[in-house]
Amino acid sequence: MNVYTLLVEVGRTKDDGLPEGSTGAALICYSAGRDEAEAVRETVAILKQADLSPLDVTGYGTLEERLAEGHEIDEEERALMKRALDENSVIIAQMQPFFKGERASDDGETLH
């Protein structure tokens, strides 16, 4: 079992709990799975149960894969990954709403 880092873009639904006026959001999730495909399926299912509308998922790999690519991963992020693994769950680590004309990658910033 591994933990995968996923960036999920979600659209709006009636009871999604996103800020008024937002058109959606980007979520950083840590998801446990045997492979990335399973982690994506589990994450999408959990988000749908939470009345969110997943539109796109980008995988950034496991902790080891991210370290090999030179990503800096702080202790807080590692702790959330460990929790996802220990609980065999999906952890939503960050949510960044976006508004008309914005998308998760429009500002060039990386979500942590």
Coordinates of N, CA and C in Angstrom, one line a residue:
M1 N 0.9 -1.2 0.0 CA 0.0 0.0 0.0 C 0.9 1.2 0.0
N2 N 0.5 2.2 -0.8 CA 1.3 3.5 -0.9 C 0.3 4.6 -0.6
V3 N 0.8 5.8 -0.5 CA 0.0 7.0 -0.4 C 0.4 7.9 -1.6
Y4 N -0.6 8.4 -2.3 CA -0.4 9.2 -3.5 C -0.8 10.6 -3.2
T5 N -0.1 11.6 -3.8 CA -0.5 13.0 -3.7 C -1.3 13.3 -4.9
L6 N -2.5 13.8 -4.8 CA -3.4 14.2 -5.9 C -3.8 15.6 -5.8
L7 N -3.9 16.2 -6.9 CA -4.5 17.6 -7.1 C -5.8 17.3 -7.8
V8 N -6.9 17.7 -7.1 CA -8.3 17.4 -7.6 C -8.9 18.8 -7.8
E9 N -9.4 19.0 -9.1 CA -10.2 20.2 -9.3 C -11.7 19.8 -9.3
V10 N -12.4 20.6 -8.5 CA -13.8 20.3 -8.4 C -14.7 21.5 -8.9
G11 N -15.8 21.2 -9.4 CA -16.8 22.2 -9.8 C -17.8 22.4 -8.7
R12 N -18.8 23.1 -9.0 CA -19.9 23.4 -8.0 C -21.0 22.5 -8.1
T13 N -21.6 22.2 -6.9 CA -22.8 21.5 -6.7 C -23.6 22.2 -5.7
K14 N -24.9 21.9 -5.6 CA -25.8 22.6 -4.7 C -25.3 22.7 -3.2
D15 N -24.9 21.6 -2.6 CA -24.6 21.6 -1.2 C -23.1 21.3 -1.0
D16 N -22.2 21.9 -1.8 CA -20.8 21.5 -1.7 C -20.0 22.3 -0.6
G17 N -20.6 23.3 0.0 CA -19.9 24.0 1.0 C -18.8 24.9 0.6
L18 N -18.6 25.1 -0.7 CA -17.6 26.0 -1.2 C -18.0 27.5 -0.9
P19 N -17.1 28.4 -0.9 CA -17.4 29.8 -0.7 C -18.4 30.4 -1.7
E20 N -19.3 31.2 -1.3 CA -20.2 31.9 -2.2 C -19.4 32.6 -3.3
G21 N -19.9 32.5 -4.5 CA -19.2 33.2 -5.6 C -18.1 32.4 -6.3
S22 N -17.6 31.3 -5.6 CA -16.5 30.6 -6.2 C -17.1 29.7 -7.3
T23 N -16.3 29.4 -8.3 CA -16.7 28.5 -9.4 C -16.2 27.1 -9.2
G24 N -15.5 26.8 -8.2 CA -14.9 25.5 -7.9 C -13.7 25.6 -6.9
A25 N -12.9 24.6 -6.9 CA -11.8 24.6 -6.0 C -10.8 23.6 -6.4
A26 N -9.6 23.8 -5.9 CA -8.5 22.8 -6.1 C -8.2 22.2 -4.7
L27 N -8.2 20.9 -4.7 CA -7.9 20.2 -3.4 C -6.6 19.4 -3.5
I28 N -5.8 19.5 -2.5 CA -4.6 18.6 -2.4 C -5.0 17.5 -1.5
C29 N -4.9 16.3 -2.0 CA -5.4 15.1 -1.2 C -4.2 14.1 -1.1
Y30 N -4.2 13.4 0.0 CA -3.3 12.3 0.1 C -4.2 11.0 0.2
S31 N -4.0 10.1 -0.7 CA -4.9 9.0 -0.8 C -4.1 7.6 -0.8
A32 N -4.5 6.7 0.1 CA -3.9 5.4 0.2 C -4.4 4.5 -0.9
G33 N -3.6 3.7 -1.5 CA -4.0 2.7 -2.5 C -2.9 1.8 -2.9
R34 N -3.3 0.7 -3.5 CA -2.3 -0.3 -4.0 C -1.6 0.3 -5.2
D35 N -2.3 1.2 -6.0 CA -1.6 1.9 -7.1 C -2.4 3.2 -7.2
E36 N -1.8 4.0 -8.1 CA -2.4 5.4 -8.3 C -3.8 5.4 -8.8
A37 N -4.1 4.4 -9.6 CA -5.5 4.3 -10.2 C -6.5 4.1 -9.0
E38 N -6.2 3.2 -8.1 CA -7.0 2.9 -7.0 C -7.2 4.1 -6.1
A39 N -6.1 4.8 -5.9 CA -6.1 6.0 -5.0 C -7.0 7.1 -5.7
V40 N -6.9 7.2 -7.0 CA -7.8 8.2 -7.7 C -9.3 7.8 -7.5
R41 N -9.6 6.5 -7.8 CA -11.0 6.1 -7.7 C -11.5 6.3 -6.3
E42 N -10.7 6.0 -5.2 CA -11.2 6.2 -3.9 C -11.4 7.7 -3.6
T43 N -10.5 8.5 -4.0 CA -10.6 9.9 -3.8 C -11.8 10.5 -4.4
V44 N -12.1 10.2 -5.7 CA -13.2 10.7 -6.4 C -14.5 10.2 -5.7
A45 N -14.6 8.9 -5.3 CA -15.7 8.4 -4.6 C -16.0 9.2 -3.3
I46 N -15.0 9.4 -2.5 CA -15.1 10.2 -1.3 C -15.6 11.6 -1.5
L47 N -15.0 12.2 -2.5 CA -15.4 13.6 -2.8 C -16.9 13.7 -3.3
K48 N -17.3 12.7 -4.1 CA -18.7 12.7 -4.5 C -19.6 12.5 -3.3
Q49 N -19.2 11.6 -2.4 CA -20.1 11.4 -1.2 C -20.2 12.7 -0.4
A50 N -19.2 13.6 -0.5 CA -19.2 14.9 0.2 C -19.9 16.0 -0.6
D51 N -20.6 15.6 -1.6 CA -21.3 16.5 -2.4 C -20.4 17.5 -3.2
L52 N -19.2 17.0 -3.5 CA -18.3 17.8 -4.4 C -18.4 17.1 -5.8
S53 N -18.0 17.9 -6.8 CA -18.0 17.4 -8.2 C -16.6 17.4 -8.8
P54 N -15.9 16.3 -8.6 CA -14.6 16.2 -9.2 C -14.6 16.3 -10.7
L55 N -13.7 17.2 -11.3 CA -13.7 17.4 -12.7 C -12.4 16.9 -13.3
D56 N -11.3 17.0 -12.5 CA -10.0 16.6 -13.1 C -9.1 16.2 -11.9
V57 N -8.3 15.1 -12.1 CA -7.3 14.7 -11.0 C -6.0 14.6 -11.7
T58 N -5.0 15.2 -11.0 CA -3.6 15.1 -11.4 C -2.8 14.4 -10.3
G59 N -2.1 13.3 -10.7 CA -1.3 12.6 -9.7 C 0.1 13.1 -9.7
Y60 N 0.6 13.2 -8.5 CA 2.0 13.6 -8.3 C 2.9 12.5 -7.7
G61 N 2.3 11.3 -7.6 CA 3.1 10.1 -7.1 C 3.2 9.9 -5.6
T62 N 4.0 9.0 -5.3 CA 4.2 8.6 -3.9 C 5.2 9.5 -3.2
L63 N 5.4 9.4 -1.9 CA 6.4 10.2 -1.2 C 7.8 10.0 -1.9
E64 N 8.1 8.7 -2.1 CA 9.4 8.4 -2.7 C 9.6 9.0 -4.1
E65 N 8.6 8.9 -4.9 CA 8.6 9.5 -6.3 C 8.8 11.0 -6.2
R66 N 8.1 11.6 -5.3 CA 8.2 13.1 -5.2 C 9.6 13.5 -4.7
L67 N 10.1 12.8 -3.7 CA 11.5 13.1 -3.3 C 12.5 12.9 -4.4
A68 N 12.3 11.9 -5.2 CA 13.2 11.6 -6.3 C 13.2 12.8 -7.3
E69 N 12.0 13.4 -7.4 CA 11.8 14.5 -8.4 C 12.3 15.9 -7.7
G70 N 12.8 15.8 -6.5 CA 13.3 17.0 -5.9 C 12.3 17.9 -5.1
H71 N 11.1 17.3 -4.9 CA 10.1 18.0 -4.1 C 10.5 18.2 -2.6
E72 N 10.3 19.3 -2.1 CA 10.5 19.5 -0.6 C 9.2 19.2 0.1
I73 N 9.3 18.2 1.0 CA 8.1 17.8 1.7 C 8.4 17.9 3.2
D74 N 7.6 18.8 3.8 CA 7.8 19.2 5.3 C 7.2 18.1 6.2
E75 N 7.5 18.2 7.5 CA 7.0 17.2 8.4 C 5.5 17.2 8.5
E76 N 4.8 18.3 8.4 CA 3.4 18.3 8.5 C 2.8 17.5 7.3
E77 N 3.3 17.7 6.1 CA 2.8 17.0 5.0 C 3.1 15.5 5.1
R78 N 4.3 15.1 5.6 CA 4.7 13.7 5.8 C 3.7 13.1 6.9
A79 N 3.3 13.9 7.9 CA 2.4 13.4 8.9 C 1.1 13.1 8.3
L80 N 0.6 14.0 7.4 CA -0.7 13.7 6.8 C -0.7 12.5 5.9
M81 N 0.5 12.3 5.2 CA 0.6 11.1 4.3 C 0.6 9.9 5.2
K82 N 1.3 9.9 6.3 CA 1.3 8.7 7.2 C -0.1 8.4 7.8
R83 N -0.8 9.5 8.1 CA -2.2 9.3 8.6 C -3.0 8.6 7.5
A84 N -2.9 9.1 6.3 CA -3.7 8.4 5.2 C -3.3 7.0 5.0
L85 N -2.0 6.6 5.2 CA -1.6 5.2 5.1 C -2.1 4.4 6.3
D86 N -1.9 5.0 7.5 CA -2.3 4.3 8.7 C -3.8 4.0 8.8
E87 N -4.6 5.0 8.3 CA -6.1 4.9 8.3 C -6.6 4.3 7.0
N88 N -5.8 4.0 6.0 CA -6.2 3.6 4.7 C -7.3 4.5 4.2
S89 N -7.0 5.8 4.2 CA -8.1 6.8 3.9 C -7.6 7.9 2.9
V90 N -8.5 8.8 2.7 CA -8.2 10.0 1.9 C -8.2 11.2 2.8
I91 N -7.1 11.9 2.8 CA -7.0 13.1 3.6 C -7.0 14.3 2.7
I92 N -7.9 15.3 2.9 CA -7.9 16.5 2.1 C -7.0 17.5 2.9
A93 N -5.8 17.8 2.4 CA -4.8 18.6 3.1 C -5.0 20.1 2.9
Q94 N -5.5 20.5 1.7 CA -5.7 21.9 1.4 C -6.8 22.1 0.4
M95 N -7.6 23.2 0.5 CA -8.6 23.5 -0.4 C -8.4 25.0 -0.8
Q96 N -8.3 25.2 -2.1 CA -8.1 26.6 -2.6 C -9.3 26.9 -3.6
P97 N -10.2 27.7 -3.1 CA -11.3 28.0 -4.0 C -10.8 28.9 -5.2
F98 N -11.5 28.8 -6.3 CA -11.2 29.7 -7.4 C -12.5 30.4 -7.9
F99 N -12.3 31.5 -8.4 CA -13.5 32.4 -8.8 C -13.4 32.6 -10.3
K100 N -14.4 33.2 -10.9 CA -14.6 33.3 -12.3 C -13.3 33.6 -13.0
G101 N -13.0 32.8 -14.0 CA -11.8 32.9 -14.8 C -10.6 32.3 -14.2
E102 N -10.6 31.8 -13.0 CA -9.5 31.2 -12.4 C -9.6 29.7 -12.4
R103 N -8.4 29.1 -12.4 CA -8.3 27.6 -12.3 C -7.1 27.3 -11.3
A104 N -6.9 26.1 -11.0 CA -5.9 25.8 -9.9 C -4.5 26.2 -10.3
S105 N -4.2 26.2 -11.6 CA -2.9 26.6 -12.0 C -2.7 28.0 -12.7
D106 N -3.8 28.8 -12.6 CA -3.7 30.1 -13.3 C -2.7 31.0 -12.7
D107 N -2.4 31.0 -11.4 CA -1.5 32.0 -10.8 C -0.1 31.5 -10.8
G108 N 0.2 30.3 -11.3 CA 1.5 29.8 -11.3 C 2.0 29.3 -10.0
E109 N 1.2 29.4 -8.9 CA 1.7 29.0 -7.6 C 1.4 27.5 -7.4
T110 N 2.3 26.8 -6.6 CA 2.0 25.5 -6.3 C 1.3 25.4 -5.0
L111 N 0.2 24.6 -5.0 CA -0.5 24.4 -3.7 C 0.3 23.4 -2.9
H112 N 0.4 23.7 -1.6 CA 1.1 22.8 -0.6 C 0.1 22.2 0.3

